[in-house]
Amino acid sequence: MIEHVNQLGGQPPHIGPPPTDSTPIVWAWDTTADTLGGHSVDTAATLLDSNERTRAERMIKPADRDRYLAAHLGLRVILAAYLNLPPQRIRLTRESCPTCGGPHGRPNTPDSPLHYNLSHSGDLAYLALGTRPIGIDIEQTPTPQTVTDVLHTLHPKETTELTNLPEAQRPHALARIWTRKEAALKATGHGLAQGLTDPYVSSHPTPATIPGYTLTDLAAPHGYTAALATTDNPE
């Protein structure tokens, strides 16, 4: 389903065929880069909307703010290339949350029928594009303390799987669980509002089957884990 992850660099992205029902598209980029898609990250804020700028301004750490700006610059550059619009013209909105009805469900753009989802962690950002609701997540490998903290908040089968592993293998196994689970929950629009117990996604090398969704582990650099979830049926 995913043959490779496209890389966004300093030059404008080369856009191939658009995503299809059976083939979503994934892009990745370095959020510490100076230039992305032909735009300087220093001027990224001028291409973002007021909500994005407000969120960036609220970040206390300059490094977090810079990575956020680079992540959203890359998002706009790639969407603009597919939609044939200037990056600053892309309208980013949210669907209603299926849990509470608030305006923080799946992200979308009224300018296109394409579905998209963005995730960034550490120095990397991943973006998924599809013709159906989609979710993506990338995470740095967690610490042993994080494993201890979340171990008993997972699905009971996942907790057992992690407990049965040697301690040195648990962080990477948790990264598999976390990215698969968050990708799936982002695809449904629920996010983490209902906790980490469901759905069961497995810590094993092959993801568990979730009715109505397809889970895929994505290629990621050393120290990172990434996963993609796509719906099997249209809205």
Coordinates of N, CA and C in Angstrom, one line a residue:
M1 N 0.8 -1.2 0.0 CA 0.0 0.0 0.0 C 0.9 1.3 0.0
I2 N 1.9 1.3 0.9 CA 2.8 2.4 0.9 C 4.2 1.9 0.4
E3 N 4.6 2.3 -0.8 CA 5.8 1.8 -1.3 C 7.0 2.5 -0.8
H4 N 6.9 3.8 -0.5 CA 8.0 4.6 0.1 C 7.4 5.9 0.7
V5 N 8.3 6.5 1.5 CA 7.9 7.8 2.1 C 8.6 8.9 1.3
N6 N 7.9 9.8 0.7 CA 8.4 10.9 0.0 C 9.1 11.9 0.9
Q7 N 10.2 12.5 0.5 CA 11.0 13.4 1.3 C 10.9 14.8 0.8
L8 N 10.5 15.8 1.7 CA 10.4 17.2 1.3 C 11.7 17.8 1.7
G9 N 12.4 18.5 0.8 CA 13.6 19.2 1.1 C 13.5 20.7 0.9
G10 N 14.6 21.3 0.5 CA 14.6 22.7 0.4 C 13.9 23.2 -0.9
Q11 N 13.8 22.4 -1.9 CA 13.2 22.8 -3.2 C 11.7 22.5 -3.2
P12 N 11.0 23.2 -4.1 CA 9.5 22.8 -4.2 C 9.3 21.4 -4.4
P13 N 8.3 20.8 -3.8 CA 8.1 19.3 -4.0 C 7.7 18.9 -5.4
H14 N 8.3 17.7 -5.8 CA 7.8 17.2 -7.1 C 6.6 16.3 -6.8
I15 N 5.5 16.7 -7.3 CA 4.2 16.0 -7.0 C 3.9 15.0 -8.1
G16 N 3.8 13.8 -7.8 CA 3.4 12.7 -8.7 C 1.9 12.6 -8.7
P17 N 1.4 11.4 -9.1 CA 0.0 11.1 -9.1 C -0.7 11.4 -7.7
P18 N -1.9 11.8 -7.7 CA -2.6 12.0 -6.4 C -2.9 10.7 -5.7
P19 N -3.2 10.8 -4.4 CA -3.5 9.5 -3.7 C -4.8 8.9 -4.3
T20 N -4.9 7.6 -4.1 CA -6.2 6.9 -4.5 C -6.7 6.1 -3.3
D21 N -7.9 5.5 -3.5 CA -8.5 4.7 -2.4 C -7.5 3.7 -1.9
S22 N -6.7 3.1 -2.8 CA -5.8 2.0 -2.4 C -4.4 2.4 -2.1
T23 N -4.1 3.7 -2.5 CA -2.7 4.1 -2.3 C -2.6 5.5 -1.7
P24 N -2.6 5.7 -0.4 CA -2.4 7.0 0.2 C -0.9 7.4 0.0
I25 N -0.6 8.6 0.2 CA 0.7 9.2 0.0 C 1.2 9.7 1.3
V26 N 2.5 9.5 1.6 CA 3.1 9.9 2.8 C 4.4 10.8 2.5
W27 N 4.5 11.9 3.2 CA 5.6 12.8 3.0 C 6.3 12.9 4.4
A28 N 7.6 13.2 4.4 CA 8.4 13.4 5.6 C 9.4 14.5 5.4
W29 N 9.7 15.2 6.5 CA 10.7 16.3 6.4 C 11.3 16.6 7.7
D30 N 12.5 17.2 7.7 CA 13.2 17.6 8.9 C 12.7 19.0 9.4
T31 N 12.2 19.0 10.6 CA 11.7 20.3 11.1 C 12.8 21.2 11.7
T32 N 14.1 20.8 11.5 CA 15.1 21.8 11.9 C 15.8 22.4 10.6
A33 N 15.2 22.1 9.5 CA 15.7 22.6 8.2 C 15.6 24.2 8.1
D34 N 16.4 24.8 7.4 CA 16.3 26.3 7.2 C 15.3 26.6 6.1
T35 N 15.2 25.7 5.1 CA 14.3 26.0 4.0 C 13.5 24.7 3.7
L36 N 12.2 24.9 3.4 CA 11.4 23.8 3.0 C 10.5 24.1 1.8
G37 N 10.6 23.3 0.8 CA 9.7 23.6 -0.4 C 9.9 24.9 -1.0
G38 N 11.1 25.5 -0.9 CA 11.4 26.8 -1.5 C 11.1 27.9 -0.6
H39 N 10.7 27.7 0.6 CA 10.3 28.8 1.5 C 11.2 28.8 2.8
S40 N 11.7 29.9 3.2 CA 12.5 30.0 4.4 C 11.6 29.7 5.6
V41 N 12.1 28.9 6.5 CA 11.4 28.6 7.7 C 11.3 29.8 8.6
D42 N 12.3 30.8 8.5 CA 12.3 32.0 9.3 C 11.0 32.8 9.0
T43 N 10.5 32.7 7.8 CA 9.3 33.5 7.4 C 8.0 32.6 7.4
A44 N 8.1 31.4 8.0 CA 7.0 30.5 7.9 C 5.7 31.1 8.5
A45 N 5.8 31.9 9.5 CA 4.6 32.5 10.2 C 3.8 33.3 9.2
T46 N 4.4 33.9 8.2 CA 3.7 34.8 7.3 C 2.8 34.0 6.4
L47 N 3.0 32.7 6.3 CA 2.2 31.8 5.4 C 1.1 31.1 6.2
L48 N 1.2 31.2 7.5 CA 0.2 30.4 8.4 C -1.0 31.3 8.7
D49 N -2.1 30.7 9.2 CA -3.3 31.4 9.5 C -3.2 31.9 11.0
S50 N -4.1 32.6 11.4 CA -4.1 33.2 12.8 C -4.1 32.1 13.9
N51 N -4.8 31.0 13.7 CA -4.8 30.0 14.7 C -3.5 29.3 14.8
E52 N -2.8 29.1 13.7 CA -1.5 28.5 13.7 C -0.5 29.4 14.4
R53 N -0.5 30.7 14.0 CA 0.4 31.7 14.6 C 0.2 31.8 16.1
T54 N -1.1 31.8 16.6 CA -1.4 31.9 18.0 C -0.8 30.7 18.7
R55 N -1.0 29.5 18.2 CA -0.5 28.3 18.8 C 1.0 28.4 18.9
A56 N 1.6 28.8 17.9 CA 3.1 28.9 17.9 C 3.6 29.9 19.0
E57 N 2.9 31.0 19.0 CA 3.3 32.1 20.0 C 3.2 31.6 21.4
R58 N 2.3 30.6 21.7 CA 2.0 30.2 23.1 C 3.1 29.2 23.5
M59 N 3.9 28.7 22.6 CA 4.9 27.8 23.0 C 6.1 28.4 23.7
I60 N 6.5 27.9 24.8 CA 7.5 28.6 25.7 C 8.9 28.4 25.1
K61 N 9.2 27.2 24.7 CA 10.5 26.9 24.2 C 10.7 27.3 22.8
P62 N 11.7 28.1 22.4 CA 11.9 28.5 21.0 C 12.0 27.3 20.1
A63 N 12.7 26.2 20.5 CA 12.9 25.0 19.7 C 11.6 24.4 19.3
D64 N 10.7 24.3 20.3 CA 9.4 23.7 20.0 C 8.6 24.6 19.0
R65 N 8.7 25.9 19.2 CA 8.0 26.8 18.3 C 8.6 26.7 16.9
D66 N 9.9 26.6 16.8 CA 10.5 26.5 15.4 C 10.1 25.2 14.7
R67 N 10.1 24.1 15.5 CA 9.7 22.9 14.9 C 8.2 22.9 14.5
Y68 N 7.4 23.5 15.3 CA 6.0 23.6 14.9 C 5.8 24.4 13.6
L69 N 6.5 25.5 13.5 CA 6.4 26.4 12.3 C 6.9 25.6 11.1
A70 N 8.0 24.8 11.3 CA 8.5 24.1 10.1 C 7.5 23.0 9.7
A71 N 6.9 22.3 10.7 CA 5.9 21.3 10.5 C 4.7 21.8 9.7
H72 N 4.2 23.0 10.1 CA 3.1 23.5 9.4 C 3.4 24.2 8.1
L73 N 4.6 24.7 8.0 CA 5.1 25.2 6.7 C 5.1 24.0 5.7
G74 N 5.7 22.9 6.1 CA 5.7 21.8 5.2 C 4.3 21.3 4.8
L75 N 3.4 21.3 5.8 CA 2.1 20.9 5.5 C 1.5 21.8 4.4
R76 N 1.6 23.1 4.6 CA 1.0 24.0 3.6 C 1.7 23.9 2.2
V77 N 3.0 23.7 2.2 CA 3.7 23.6 0.9 C 3.2 22.4 0.1
I78 N 3.1 21.3 0.8 CA 2.7 20.1 0.1 C 1.2 20.1 -0.3
L79 N 0.3 20.6 0.6 CA -1.1 20.7 0.2 C -1.2 21.7 -1.0
A80 N -0.5 22.8 -0.9 CA -0.5 23.8 -2.0 C -0.1 23.2 -3.3
A81 N 0.9 22.3 -3.3 CA 1.3 21.7 -4.6 C 0.2 20.8 -5.1
Y82 N -0.5 20.0 -4.3 CA -1.5 19.2 -4.8 C -2.8 19.9 -5.2
L83 N -3.1 21.1 -4.5 CA -4.3 21.8 -4.8 C -4.1 23.0 -5.7
N84 N -2.8 23.2 -6.1 CA -2.5 24.3 -7.1 C -3.0 25.6 -6.5
L85 N -2.6 25.9 -5.2 CA -2.9 27.1 -4.6 C -1.7 27.6 -3.8
P86 N -1.6 28.9 -3.6 CA -0.5 29.4 -2.8 C -0.6 28.8 -1.3
P87 N 0.5 28.6 -0.7 CA 0.5 28.0 0.7 C -0.4 28.8 1.6
Q88 N -0.3 30.1 1.6 CA -1.1 30.9 2.5 C -2.6 30.9 2.2
R89 N -3.0 30.4 1.1 CA -4.4 30.3 0.7 C -5.1 29.0 1.2
I90 N -4.3 28.1 1.7 CA -4.9 26.8 2.1 C -5.7 27.1 3.4
R91 N -6.9 26.7 3.4 CA -7.8 26.8 4.6 C -7.7 25.5 5.4
L92 N -7.3 25.6 6.7 CA -7.2 24.4 7.5 C -8.4 24.5 8.5
T93 N -9.2 23.5 8.5 CA -10.4 23.5 9.5 C -10.4 22.1 10.2
R94 N -11.4 22.0 11.1 CA -11.6 20.7 11.8 C -13.0 20.3 11.7
E95 N -13.2 18.9 11.6 CA -14.5 18.4 11.7 C -14.9 18.4 13.1
S96 N -16.2 18.1 13.4 CA -16.7 18.0 14.7 C -16.2 16.7 15.4
C97 N -15.8 16.8 16.6 CA -15.3 15.7 17.4 C -16.4 14.6 17.6
P98 N -16.2 13.4 17.2 CA -17.3 12.4 17.4 C -17.5 12.0 18.8
T99 N -16.6 12.5 19.7 CA -16.8 12.2 21.2 C -17.7 13.2 21.9
C100 N -17.3 14.5 21.6 CA -18.0 15.6 22.3 C -18.7 16.6 21.4
G101 N -18.5 16.5 20.1 CA -19.1 17.4 19.2 C -18.4 18.7 19.0
G102 N -17.2 18.9 19.8 CA -16.5 20.2 19.6 C -15.7 20.2 18.3
P103 N -15.2 21.4 18.0 CA -14.5 21.6 16.7 C -13.1 21.2 16.8
H104 N -12.8 20.0 17.2 CA -11.4 19.5 17.2 C -11.4 18.0 16.8
G105 N -12.1 17.7 15.8 CA -12.1 16.3 15.2 C -11.0 16.2 14.2
R106 N -11.2 15.4 13.2 CA -10.2 15.2 12.1 C -9.9 16.6 11.4
P107 N -8.7 16.8 11.1 CA -8.4 18.0 10.3 C -8.8 17.9 8.8
N108 N -9.2 19.0 8.2 CA -9.5 18.9 6.8 C -9.3 20.2 6.2
T109 N -9.5 20.3 4.8 CA -9.4 21.6 4.1 C -10.6 21.7 3.2
P110 N -11.4 22.7 3.3 CA -12.6 22.8 2.4 C -12.2 23.0 1.0
D111 N -10.9 23.3 0.7 CA -10.5 23.5 -0.7 C -10.4 22.2 -1.5
S112 N -10.5 21.0 -0.8 CA -10.2 19.8 -1.5 C -10.9 18.6 -0.9
P113 N -11.2 17.6 -1.7 CA -11.8 16.4 -1.1 C -10.7 15.5 -0.5
L114 N -9.4 15.9 -0.6 CA -8.4 15.1 0.0 C -8.5 15.1 1.5
H115 N -8.2 14.0 2.2 CA -8.0 13.9 3.6 C -6.6 14.0 3.9
Y116 N -6.2 14.6 5.0 CA -4.8 14.6 5.4 C -4.7 14.5 6.9
N117 N -3.5 14.1 7.4 CA -3.2 14.1 8.8 C -1.7 14.3 9.0
L118 N -1.3 15.1 10.0 CA 0.1 15.5 10.2 C 0.5 15.1 11.6
S119 N 1.7 14.6 11.7 CA 2.3 14.3 13.0 C 3.8 14.7 13.0
H120 N 4.2 15.3 14.2 CA 5.6 15.6 14.3 C 6.2 15.3 15.7
S121 N 7.4 14.8 15.7 CA 8.0 14.4 17.0 C 9.5 14.6 16.8
G122 N 10.2 15.1 17.8 CA 11.6 15.3 17.7 C 11.9 16.3 16.5
D123 N 12.7 15.8 15.6 CA 13.1 16.7 14.5 C 12.4 16.3 13.2
L124 N 11.4 15.4 13.2 CA 10.7 14.9 12.0 C 9.2 15.2 12.0
A125 N 8.7 15.4 10.8 CA 7.3 15.6 10.6 C 6.9 14.6 9.5
Y126 N 5.7 13.9 9.6 CA 5.2 13.0 8.7 C 3.8 13.5 8.3
L127 N 3.4 13.5 7.0 CA 2.1 13.9 6.5 C 1.5 12.8 5.7
A128 N 0.3 12.5 5.9 CA -0.4 11.5 5.1 C -1.5 12.1 4.4
L129 N -1.7 11.8 3.1 CA -2.7 12.3 2.2 C -3.5 11.1 1.7
G130 N -4.8 11.2 1.7 CA -5.7 10.1 1.2 C -7.0 10.6 0.7
T131 N -7.7 9.7 0.1 CA -9.1 10.0 -0.4 C -10.1 9.6 0.6
R132 N -9.7 9.0 1.7 CA -10.6 8.6 2.8 C -10.0 9.1 4.1
P133 N -10.8 9.1 5.2 CA -10.2 9.5 6.5 C -8.9 8.7 6.8
I134 N -8.0 9.4 7.3 CA -6.6 8.8 7.5 C -6.0 9.4 8.7
G135 N -5.1 8.6 9.3 CA -4.4 9.0 10.5 C -2.9 8.6 10.4
I136 N -2.0 9.4 10.9 CA -0.6 9.1 10.9 C 0.0 9.5 12.2
D137 N 1.0 8.8 12.7 CA 1.7 9.2 13.9 C 3.2 8.8 13.8
I138 N 4.1 9.7 14.2 CA 5.5 9.4 14.4 C 5.9 9.7 15.8
E139 N 6.7 8.9 16.4 CA 7.2 9.1 17.7 C 8.6 8.7 17.9
Q140 N 9.3 9.5 18.8 CA 10.7 9.0 19.2 C 10.5 7.8 20.1
T141 N 11.5 7.0 20.1 CA 11.5 5.8 21.0 C 11.4 6.3 22.4
P142 N 10.4 5.8 23.2 CA 10.2 6.3 24.6 C 11.2 5.8 25.5
T143 N 11.3 6.4 26.7 CA 12.2 6.0 27.7 C 11.7 4.8 28.5
P144 N 12.5 4.1 29.2 CA 12.0 3.0 30.1 C 11.0 3.5 31.1
Q145 N 11.2 4.7 31.6 CA 10.2 5.3 32.5 C 8.8 5.5 31.9
T146 N 8.8 5.9 30.6 CA 7.5 6.1 29.9 C 6.8 4.7 29.8
V147 N 7.6 3.7 29.5 CA 7.0 2.4 29.5 C 6.3 2.1 30.8
T148 N 7.0 2.3 31.9 CA 6.4 2.1 33.2 C 5.1 2.9 33.5
D149 N 5.2 4.2 33.0 CA 4.1 5.1 33.3 C 2.8 4.7 32.5
V150 N 2.9 4.2 31.3 CA 1.7 3.9 30.5 C 1.4 2.4 30.4
L151 N 2.2 1.6 31.0 CA 2.0 0.1 30.8 C 0.6 -0.3 31.1
H152 N 0.0 0.1 32.2 CA -1.3 -0.4 32.6 C -2.4 0.5 32.1
T153 N -2.1 1.4 31.2 CA -3.2 2.2 30.6 C -3.6 1.6 29.2
L154 N -2.8 0.6 28.7 CA -3.0 0.0 27.4 C -4.0 -1.1 27.5
H155 N -4.3 -1.6 26.3 CA -5.2 -2.8 26.2 C -4.5 -3.9 27.1
P156 N -5.3 -4.7 27.8 CA -4.7 -5.8 28.7 C -3.8 -6.7 27.9
K157 N -4.1 -7.0 26.6 CA -3.2 -7.9 25.9 C -1.9 -7.2 25.6
E158 N -1.9 -5.9 25.3 CA -0.7 -5.2 25.0 C 0.1 -5.1 26.3
T159 N -0.5 -4.9 27.4 CA 0.2 -4.8 28.7 C 0.9 -6.2 29.0
T160 N 0.2 -7.2 28.7 CA 0.8 -8.6 28.9 C 2.0 -8.8 27.9
E161 N 1.8 -8.4 26.7 CA 2.9 -8.5 25.7 C 4.2 -7.8 26.1
L162 N 4.0 -6.5 26.6 CA 5.2 -5.7 27.0 C 5.8 -6.4 28.2
T163 N 5.0 -6.8 29.2 CA 5.5 -7.4 30.4 C 6.3 -8.6 30.2
N164 N 5.9 -9.4 29.1 CA 6.6 -10.6 28.8 C 7.9 -10.4 28.1
L165 N 8.2 -9.2 27.6 CA 9.4 -8.9 26.9 C 10.6 -8.6 27.8
P166 N 11.8 -8.8 27.4 CA 12.9 -8.3 28.2 C 12.9 -6.8 28.3
E167 N 13.3 -6.2 29.4 CA 13.1 -4.7 29.6 C 13.7 -3.9 28.4
A168 N 14.9 -4.4 27.9 CA 15.5 -3.6 26.8 C 14.7 -3.5 25.6
Q169 N 13.8 -4.5 25.3 CA 12.9 -4.5 24.1 C 11.6 -3.7 24.3
R170 N 11.3 -3.4 25.5 CA 10.0 -2.8 25.8 C 9.8 -1.4 25.2
P171 N 10.8 -0.5 25.2 CA 10.6 0.8 24.6 C 10.2 0.8 23.1
H172 N 10.9 0.0 22.3 CA 10.6 -0.1 20.9 C 9.2 -0.8 20.7
A173 N 8.9 -1.7 21.5 CA 7.5 -2.4 21.4 C 6.4 -1.4 21.8
L174 N 6.7 -0.6 22.8 CA 5.7 0.5 23.1 C 5.5 1.5 22.0
A175 N 6.7 1.8 21.4 CA 6.6 2.8 20.2 C 5.7 2.2 19.1
R176 N 5.8 0.9 18.9 CA 4.9 0.3 17.9 C 3.4 0.5 18.3
I177 N 3.1 0.1 19.6 CA 1.8 0.2 20.1 C 1.3 1.7 20.0
W178 N 2.1 2.6 20.4 CA 1.7 4.0 20.5 C 1.4 4.6 19.1
T179 N 2.3 4.4 18.2 CA 2.1 5.0 16.9 C 0.9 4.3 16.2
R180 N 0.8 3.0 16.2 CA -0.4 2.4 15.6 C -1.7 2.8 16.2
K181 N -1.7 2.9 17.5 CA -3.0 3.3 18.2 C -3.3 4.7 18.0
E182 N -2.4 5.6 18.0 CA -2.7 7.0 17.8 C -3.1 7.2 16.3
A183 N -2.4 6.6 15.4 CA -2.8 6.7 14.0 C -4.3 6.3 13.8
A184 N -4.6 5.2 14.4 CA -6.0 4.7 14.3 C -7.0 5.6 14.9
L185 N -6.7 6.1 16.1 CA -7.6 7.1 16.8 C -7.7 8.4 16.1
K186 N -6.6 8.8 15.4 CA -6.7 10.0 14.6 C -7.5 9.8 13.4
A187 N -7.5 8.6 12.8 CA -8.3 8.3 11.6 C -9.8 8.3 11.9
T188 N -10.1 7.9 13.2 CA -11.5 7.9 13.6 C -12.0 9.3 14.0
G189 N -11.1 10.1 14.3 CA -11.4 11.5 14.8 C -11.5 11.6 16.3
H190 N -11.4 10.5 17.0 CA -11.5 10.5 18.4 C -10.3 11.0 19.1
G191 N -9.1 10.8 18.5 CA -7.9 11.1 19.2 C -7.7 10.3 20.5
L192 N -7.0 10.9 21.5 CA -6.8 10.2 22.7 C -7.8 10.5 23.8
A193 N -8.9 11.1 23.4 CA -9.9 11.5 24.4 C -10.5 10.4 25.2
Q194 N -10.5 9.2 24.6 CA -11.1 8.0 25.3 C -10.1 7.1 25.8
G195 N -8.8 7.6 25.9 CA -7.8 6.8 26.5 C -7.0 5.9 25.5
L196 N -6.1 5.1 26.1 CA -5.3 4.2 25.3 C -5.6 2.8 25.3
T197 N -6.7 2.4 25.9 CA -7.1 1.0 26.0 C -7.4 0.4 24.6
D198 N -8.4 1.0 24.0 CA -8.8 0.5 22.7 C -8.4 1.5 21.5
P199 N -8.2 0.9 20.3 CA -8.3 -0.5 20.0 C -7.0 -1.2 20.3
Y200 N -7.2 -2.5 20.3 CA -6.0 -3.4 20.4 C -5.2 -3.4 19.1
V201 N -3.9 -3.0 19.1 CA -3.1 -2.9 17.9 C -1.9 -3.8 17.9
S202 N -1.6 -4.4 19.0 CA -0.5 -5.4 19.1 C 0.9 -4.7 19.2
S203 N 1.8 -5.3 19.9 CA 3.2 -4.9 20.0 C 4.1 -5.7 19.0
H204 N 3.5 -6.7 18.4 CA 4.3 -7.6 17.5 C 4.7 -6.9 16.2
P205 N 5.6 -7.4 15.5 CA 6.0 -6.8 14.2 C 4.9 -6.6 13.2
T206 N 3.8 -7.4 13.2 CA 2.7 -7.2 12.4 C 1.5 -6.6 13.2
P207 N 1.0 -5.5 12.7 CA -0.1 -4.9 13.5 C -1.4 -5.8 13.5
A208 N -2.2 -5.6 14.6 CA -3.4 -6.3 14.7 C -4.4 -5.8 13.7
T209 N -5.4 -6.6 13.4 CA -6.5 -6.2 12.5 C -7.6 -5.4 13.2
I210 N -7.9 -4.2 12.7 CA -9.0 -3.4 13.3 C -10.1 -3.4 12.3
P211 N -11.3 -3.9 12.6 CA -12.4 -3.8 11.6 C -12.6 -2.4 11.1
G212 N -12.7 -2.3 9.8 CA -12.9 -1.1 9.1 C -11.7 -0.2 8.8
Y213 N -10.5 -0.7 9.3 CA -9.3 0.1 9.1 C -8.2 -0.8 8.7
T214 N -7.2 -0.1 8.1 CA -6.0 -0.8 7.7 C -4.8 -0.1 8.4
L215 N -4.0 -0.9 9.2 CA -2.9 -0.3 9.9 C -1.6 -0.7 9.2
T216 N -0.7 0.2 9.0 CA 0.6 0.0 8.3 C 1.7 0.6 9.1
D217 N 2.8 -0.1 9.3 CA 4.0 0.5 9.9 C 4.8 1.1 8.8
L218 N 5.3 2.3 9.0 CA 6.0 3.1 8.0 C 7.5 3.0 8.3
A219 N 8.3 3.2 7.2 CA 9.7 3.3 7.4 C 10.0 4.6 8.2
A220 N 11.0 4.6 9.1 CA 11.4 5.7 9.9 C 12.8 5.6 10.3
P221 N 13.5 6.7 10.5 CA 14.9 6.7 10.8 C 15.1 6.0 12.2
H222 N 16.4 5.7 12.5 CA 16.7 5.1 13.8 C 16.3 6.0 14.9
G223 N 15.6 5.4 15.9 CA 15.2 6.2 17.0 C 13.7 6.7 16.9
Y224 N 13.1 6.4 15.8 CA 11.7 6.8 15.5 C 10.9 5.6 15.1
T225 N 9.6 5.7 15.3 CA 8.7 4.7 14.8 C 7.5 5.5 14.3
A226 N 6.9 4.9 13.2 CA 5.8 5.6 12.5 C 4.8 4.6 12.0
A227 N 3.5 5.0 12.0 CA 2.4 4.2 11.5 C 1.3 5.0 10.9
L228 N 0.6 4.3 10.0 CA -0.5 4.9 9.2 C -1.7 4.1 9.4
A229 N -2.9 4.8 9.5 CA -4.2 4.1 9.5 C -5.1 4.7 8.5
T230 N -5.7 3.8 7.7 CA -6.6 4.3 6.7 C -8.0 3.6 6.9
T231 N -9.1 4.3 6.6 CA -10.4 3.6 6.6 C -10.6 2.8 5.4
D232 N -11.3 1.7 5.5 CA -11.5 0.8 4.4 C -12.7 1.2 3.6
N233 N -13.5 2.0 4.1 CA -14.7 2.5 3.4 C -14.8 4.0 3.4
P234 N -15.5 4.6 2.4 CA -15.7 6.0 2.4 C -16.5 6.5 3.6
E235 N -16.6 7.8 3.9 CA -17.4 8.3 5.0 C -18.8 7.7 4.9

